[in-house]
Amino acid sequence: MPPATRRPKHAPMLLSALLALLVASLPAGAPPASAANSSITANPSTLQLTVPLGQSSTSTATITNLSSSTLSPAIFEAYAPPIALARTSADHVQQAVALPRQTNRLDTQLLWDFQAAPDQQSDFLIYMRDQADLSAAYQISDWAERGRYVYQTLVDHAARSQHDLRGQLAARGLRAQPLWIVNAILVHGALADAQALSARADVALIRANHTASLPQPEQDGQASAERCNPSQPSDSVCWNIHQIGADRVWSDFGVTGQGIVVANIDTGVRYDHPGLAARYRGALGDGRYDHNYNWFDPVSERPAPQDDNGHGTHTMGTIVASGGAGS
């Protein structure tokens, strides 16, 4: 995808390299090649040289053609194979839904919620300590079958592990809604209920039912307090930039992203978009562009950047667009 005009600071790439010399027509009976360097291995059709990380190696190998056809050697550079997702039982690592980060076992926000409610009761979420192990899903290659496995595992695990707790909730007369994507139960009760339930060994934490909201859009001509105008330097920082603290990185540390090349992997990019054209590294000026090494389409192999969806252009605009045209 087309990167922006910013230039990178080159960092060393620490990768092990594997140099393979493929001799396709070498007969099966030919003796293996040999060399003084013990890192060289060979079979009748492949000669491999492994170079350790951070080292260089010079080796000489002699290939004798015992066939009646002409040899056509080819040299390829390869990297170490990626780590497989599948894990053996000996190297099992549990994959489970992550619980919310919370300092106390009982969310302190609940104290305010109970006090503010007329009947001194409020909703709260009970998160179970035992979350379903989904690591076996990585062994399933079929996407639909993997989805069925994950769904059934979560539902069954929640039903089993919540059984005793649901009984206690019913005995206390509390209204409850079992959840299964994360192993938890939504409960409506009082502070005494939350305190008693938090003492259970199978409960990881109890959390208030927090509500998140977005800023309201402008209505009836009334300007929102979060309004911003990227085209005006005095009012260029919008609420979302404040939310992630990016403006503090700019002002406190002087880090603006200048000199950095970025790229995205998406539906493509409309490189001549008014908000992106000047930021495209392939822009030469005067409406001329060079897409070589600035754009790569592994699917359709299109020579110039295109976006048949719009999503990729939108995300690239979020990253590097300029002015009021999408920054």
Coordinates of C-alpha atoms in Angstrom, one line a residue:
M1 CA 0.0 0.0 0.0
P2 CA 1.3 3.5 -0.6
P3 CA 3.3 4.9 2.2
A4 CA 3.5 8.6 3.2
T5 CA 6.3 10.9 2.2
R6 CA 8.1 10.6 5.5
R7 CA 11.5 8.9 5.5
P8 CA 12.5 6.1 7.9
K9 CA 15.4 5.9 10.2
H10 CA 16.9 2.6 9.2
A11 CA 17.3 0.0 12.0
P12 CA 19.3 -3.2 11.7
M13 CA 17.1 -6.2 10.9
L14 CA 18.4 -9.2 13.0
L15 CA 17.3 -12.2 11.0
S16 CA 18.9 -15.6 10.5
A17 CA 19.5 -16.3 6.8
L18 CA 19.5 -19.6 5.0
L19 CA 21.2 -19.7 1.6
A20 CA 20.0 -22.7 -0.6
L21 CA 21.6 -23.7 -3.9
L22 CA 19.0 -25.8 -5.8
V23 CA 20.4 -28.1 -8.5
A24 CA 17.2 -29.6 -10.0
S25 CA 18.7 -32.0 -12.5
L26 CA 21.5 -33.6 -10.3
P27 CA 20.9 -37.4 -10.5
A28 CA 19.8 -39.2 -7.4
G29 CA 23.0 -41.3 -7.3
A30 CA 25.4 -38.4 -7.3
P31 CA 27.6 -38.0 -4.2
P32 CA 26.6 -35.1 -1.9
A33 CA 28.6 -31.9 -2.1
S34 CA 31.0 -31.3 0.7
A35 CA 33.0 -28.4 2.1
A36 CA 35.1 -27.6 5.1
N37 CA 32.4 -25.4 6.7
S38 CA 30.3 -27.8 8.9
S39 CA 27.2 -25.5 8.4
I40 CA 26.8 -26.8 4.8
T41 CA 24.4 -29.7 4.3
A42 CA 23.4 -31.3 1.0
N43 CA 21.3 -34.0 -0.6
P44 CA 21.2 -35.0 -4.3
S45 CA 19.2 -31.9 -5.3
T46 CA 19.7 -29.3 -2.6
L47 CA 22.8 -27.6 -1.1
Q48 CA 22.1 -25.5 2.1
L49 CA 24.3 -23.1 3.9
T50 CA 23.1 -21.8 7.3
V51 CA 24.6 -18.5 8.5
P52 CA 24.3 -17.9 12.3
L53 CA 22.7 -14.6 13.4
G54 CA 25.2 -11.7 13.1
Q55 CA 27.9 -13.7 11.4
S56 CA 29.2 -14.1 7.8
S57 CA 30.5 -17.1 6.0
T58 CA 32.4 -17.9 2.8
S59 CA 32.3 -21.5 1.5
T60 CA 33.2 -23.3 -1.7
A61 CA 31.3 -26.3 -3.0
T62 CA 32.0 -28.3 -6.2
I63 CA 29.1 -29.7 -8.2
T64 CA 29.7 -32.5 -10.6
N65 CA 27.1 -33.2 -13.3
L66 CA 26.8 -36.9 -14.0
S67 CA 23.8 -36.6 -16.2
S68 CA 23.4 -36.0 -19.9
S69 CA 21.5 -32.8 -19.5
T70 CA 22.7 -29.3 -18.6
L71 CA 22.5 -28.1 -15.0
S72 CA 20.7 -24.9 -14.2
P73 CA 21.6 -23.9 -10.6
A74 CA 19.5 -21.3 -8.9
I75 CA 20.3 -19.4 -5.7
F76 CA 17.6 -18.5 -3.1
E77 CA 17.8 -16.6 0.1
A78 CA 15.4 -17.8 2.8
Y79 CA 14.7 -17.1 6.5
A80 CA 14.0 -19.4 9.3
P81 CA 10.5 -20.9 9.2
P82 CA 7.9 -19.1 11.3
I83 CA 6.8 -20.5 14.6
A84 CA 3.7 -22.7 14.1
L85 CA 0.5 -21.7 15.9
A86 CA -0.3 -25.3 16.8
R87 CA 1.2 -26.4 20.1
T88 CA 2.0 -29.9 21.4
S89 CA 0.7 -31.1 24.7
A90 CA 4.2 -30.8 26.1
D91 CA 4.3 -27.1 25.1
H92 CA 0.7 -26.3 26.0
V93 CA -0.1 -22.7 26.7
Q94 CA -3.7 -21.9 27.8
Q95 CA -5.5 -19.4 25.6
A96 CA -8.4 -17.7 27.5
V97 CA -10.4 -14.5 27.4
A98 CA -8.6 -11.8 29.4
L99 CA -10.2 -10.4 32.5
P100 CA -10.5 -6.6 33.1
R101 CA -7.6 -5.0 34.8
Q102 CA -8.7 -4.1 38.3
T103 CA -6.6 -3.3 41.4
N104 CA -9.2 -4.4 44.0
R105 CA -11.3 -7.6 44.0
L106 CA -14.4 -5.4 44.4
D107 CA -14.6 -2.4 42.1
T108 CA -14.6 0.8 44.1
Q109 CA -16.9 2.4 41.6
L110 CA -19.7 0.2 43.0
L111 CA -19.7 2.1 46.3
W112 CA -20.7 5.2 44.4
D113 CA -23.3 3.3 42.4
F114 CA -25.0 1.8 45.4
Q115 CA -25.1 5.1 47.2
A116 CA -26.5 7.0 44.2
A117 CA -29.3 4.4 43.6
P118 CA -32.7 5.2 45.3
D119 CA -33.0 1.6 46.5
Q120 CA -29.3 1.2 47.2
Q121 CA -29.0 -1.5 44.5
S122 CA -27.1 -1.5 41.2
D123 CA -25.9 -3.8 38.4
F124 CA -22.5 -5.5 38.7
L125 CA -20.5 -8.1 36.8
I126 CA -19.1 -11.2 38.5
Y127 CA -16.1 -12.5 36.6
M128 CA -15.3 -16.2 37.2
R129 CA -11.8 -17.2 37.9
D130 CA -11.9 -20.3 35.7
Q131 CA -12.1 -19.1 32.0
A132 CA -12.4 -21.6 29.2
D133 CA -9.2 -22.8 27.6
L134 CA -9.5 -22.2 23.8
S135 CA -5.9 -23.3 22.8
A136 CA -7.2 -26.4 20.9
A137 CA -9.0 -24.0 18.5
Y138 CA -5.6 -23.2 16.9
Q139 CA -5.3 -26.9 15.8
I140 CA -8.5 -26.6 13.7
S141 CA -7.8 -25.4 10.2
D142 CA -11.4 -25.2 9.0
W143 CA -12.8 -21.7 9.9
A144 CA -16.4 -22.7 10.4
E145 CA -15.5 -25.8 12.5
R146 CA -13.2 -23.6 14.6
G147 CA -16.0 -21.2 15.2
R148 CA -18.4 -24.0 16.3
Y149 CA -15.7 -25.4 18.6
V150 CA -15.1 -22.0 20.3
Y151 CA -18.8 -21.3 20.7
Q152 CA -19.6 -24.7 22.2
T153 CA -16.6 -24.7 24.4
L154 CA -17.4 -21.2 25.9
V155 CA -21.1 -22.1 26.4
D156 CA -20.5 -25.5 28.0
H157 CA -17.7 -24.2 30.2
A158 CA -19.8 -21.3 31.5
A159 CA -22.8 -23.6 32.3
R160 CA -20.5 -25.9 34.3
S161 CA -18.4 -23.4 36.2
Q162 CA -21.3 -21.1 37.0
H163 CA -23.7 -23.8 38.3
D164 CA -23.0 -23.4 42.0
L165 CA -22.8 -19.6 41.8
R166 CA -26.2 -19.4 40.0
G167 CA -27.7 -21.5 42.8
Q168 CA -26.4 -19.0 45.4
L169 CA -27.8 -16.1 43.4
A170 CA -31.2 -17.7 43.2
A171 CA -31.2 -18.4 46.9
R172 CA -30.5 -14.7 47.6
G173 CA -33.3 -13.8 45.2
L174 CA -31.0 -11.8 42.9
R175 CA -31.8 -11.1 39.3
A176 CA -29.0 -12.5 37.1
Q177 CA -28.0 -12.8 33.4
P178 CA -25.4 -15.5 32.6
L179 CA -22.7 -14.5 30.1
W180 CA -20.4 -16.9 28.2
I181 CA -18.1 -15.1 25.8
V182 CA -16.3 -14.0 29.0
N183 CA -17.3 -16.3 31.8
A184 CA -19.2 -13.9 33.9
I185 CA -22.7 -13.1 35.3
L186 CA -24.5 -9.8 35.3
V187 CA -26.3 -9.3 38.6
H188 CA -28.6 -6.7 40.2
G189 CA -28.2 -6.5 43.9
A190 CA -27.0 -4.5 46.9
L191 CA -23.5 -3.9 48.4
A192 CA -24.0 -6.7 50.9
D193 CA -24.6 -9.1 48.0
A194 CA -21.5 -8.0 46.1
Q195 CA -19.4 -8.3 49.2
A196 CA -20.6 -11.8 50.0
L197 CA -20.2 -13.0 46.4
S198 CA -16.7 -11.6 46.1
A199 CA -15.6 -13.9 49.0
R200 CA -16.2 -17.0 46.8
A201 CA -13.0 -18.8 45.7
D202 CA -14.3 -19.3 42.2
V203 CA -14.9 -15.5 41.7
A204 CA -12.0 -13.5 40.2
L205 CA -13.4 -10.0 40.6
I206 CA -16.6 -8.0 40.8
R207 CA -16.8 -5.0 38.5
A208 CA -19.3 -2.1 38.2
N209 CA -21.3 -2.0 35.0
H210 CA -19.4 0.9 33.5
T211 CA -21.0 3.0 30.8
A212 CA -18.9 4.6 28.0
S213 CA -20.3 7.3 25.8
L214 CA -19.2 9.3 22.7
P215 CA -19.4 13.1 22.5
Q216 CA -22.7 14.3 21.2
P217 CA -22.8 15.7 17.7
E218 CA -23.7 19.2 17.0
Q219 CA -27.5 19.8 17.0
D220 CA -29.7 22.8 16.1
G221 CA -26.6 24.9 15.1
Q222 CA -25.1 24.6 18.6
A223 CA -21.4 24.0 18.5
S224 CA -20.1 21.0 20.4
A225 CA -17.6 21.7 23.1
E226 CA -15.3 19.1 21.4
R227 CA -15.5 20.9 18.0
C228 CA -12.2 21.3 16.1
N229 CA -11.0 22.7 12.8
P230 CA -7.9 20.9 11.5
S231 CA -7.4 23.8 9.0
Q232 CA -7.0 26.3 11.8
P233 CA -3.6 26.0 13.7
S234 CA -5.2 27.5 16.8
D235 CA -8.0 24.9 16.9
S236 CA -6.4 21.9 15.1
V237 CA -6.5 19.2 17.9
C238 CA -9.7 17.2 18.0
W239 CA -11.2 15.2 21.0
N240 CA -9.8 11.9 19.8
I241 CA -6.3 13.2 19.7
H242 CA -6.7 14.5 23.3
Q243 CA -8.1 11.1 24.3
I244 CA -5.0 9.2 23.4
G245 CA -2.6 11.9 24.6
A246 CA -1.0 12.4 21.2
D247 CA -0.9 16.1 21.6
R248 CA 1.2 15.7 24.7
V249 CA 3.7 13.6 22.8
W250 CA 4.0 16.5 20.3
S251 CA 4.3 19.3 22.9
D252 CA 6.3 17.5 25.7
F253 CA 8.7 15.4 23.6
G254 CA 8.7 17.1 20.2
V255 CA 7.9 13.7 18.5
T256 CA 5.6 14.5 15.5
G257 CA 6.3 11.6 13.2
Q258 CA 8.3 13.7 10.8
G259 CA 10.8 11.6 8.9
I260 CA 8.9 8.4 9.3
V261 CA 7.5 6.2 6.5
V262 CA 4.3 4.3 7.2
A263 CA 2.2 1.9 5.3
N264 CA -1.0 0.0 5.7
I265 CA -2.4 -3.4 4.7
D266 CA -6.0 -2.8 3.7
T267 CA -8.4 -2.5 0.7
G268 CA -6.0 -0.2 -1.1
V269 CA -5.5 3.6 -1.1
R270 CA -6.7 6.4 -3.4
Y271 CA -3.3 7.9 -3.7
D272 CA -4.5 11.2 -5.4
H273 CA -7.0 12.0 -2.6
P274 CA -6.6 15.7 -1.7
G275 CA -5.7 14.8 1.8
L276 CA -3.1 12.2 0.8
A277 CA -1.5 13.2 -2.5
A278 CA 1.1 15.4 -0.9
R279 CA 2.0 12.8 1.7
Y280 CA 2.4 9.9 -0.7
R281 CA 6.1 9.0 -1.0
G282 CA 5.6 8.2 -4.7
A283 CA 4.5 11.8 -5.4
L284 CA 7.1 13.5 -7.6
G285 CA 5.3 16.9 -8.0
D286 CA 3.5 18.4 -10.9
G287 CA 0.9 15.6 -10.8
R288 CA 3.6 13.0 -11.5
Y289 CA 3.9 9.8 -9.5
D290 CA 6.4 6.9 -9.2
H291 CA 4.7 3.8 -7.7
N292 CA 7.8 1.6 -7.8
Y293 CA 8.6 0.4 -4.3
N294 CA 5.8 2.6 -2.9
W295 CA 2.9 0.3 -3.7
F296 CA 2.5 -3.5 -3.7
D297 CA -0.6 -5.4 -4.6
P298 CA 0.0 -9.2 -3.9
V299 CA -3.6 -10.1 -4.9
S300 CA -4.4 -8.4 -8.2
E301 CA -0.9 -7.2 -9.0
R302 CA -2.2 -3.8 -10.1
P303 CA 0.7 -1.5 -11.0
A304 CA -0.8 1.7 -9.4
P305 CA -2.6 2.2 -6.1
Q306 CA -6.3 1.7 -6.1
D307 CA -9.1 1.3 -3.5
D308 CA -12.3 -0.4 -4.6
N309 CA -13.8 -0.2 -1.1
G310 CA -12.7 3.1 0.5
H311 CA -11.7 1.6 3.9
G312 CA -8.0 1.6 3.1
T313 CA -8.1 5.3 2.1
H314 CA -10.0 6.1 5.3
T315 CA -7.4 4.4 7.5
M316 CA -4.5 5.9 5.6
G317 CA -6.2 9.3 6.1
T318 CA -6.3 8.6 9.9
I319 CA -2.6 8.0 9.8
V320 CA -1.2 10.7 7.6
A321 CA -3.8 12.9 5.9
S322 CA -3.1 16.7 5.9
G323 CA -5.3 19.8 6.3
G324 CA -9.0 19.6 6.6
A325 CA -9.4 16.9 4.0
G326 CA -9.3 14.0 6.5
S327 CA -6.6 14.5 9.0

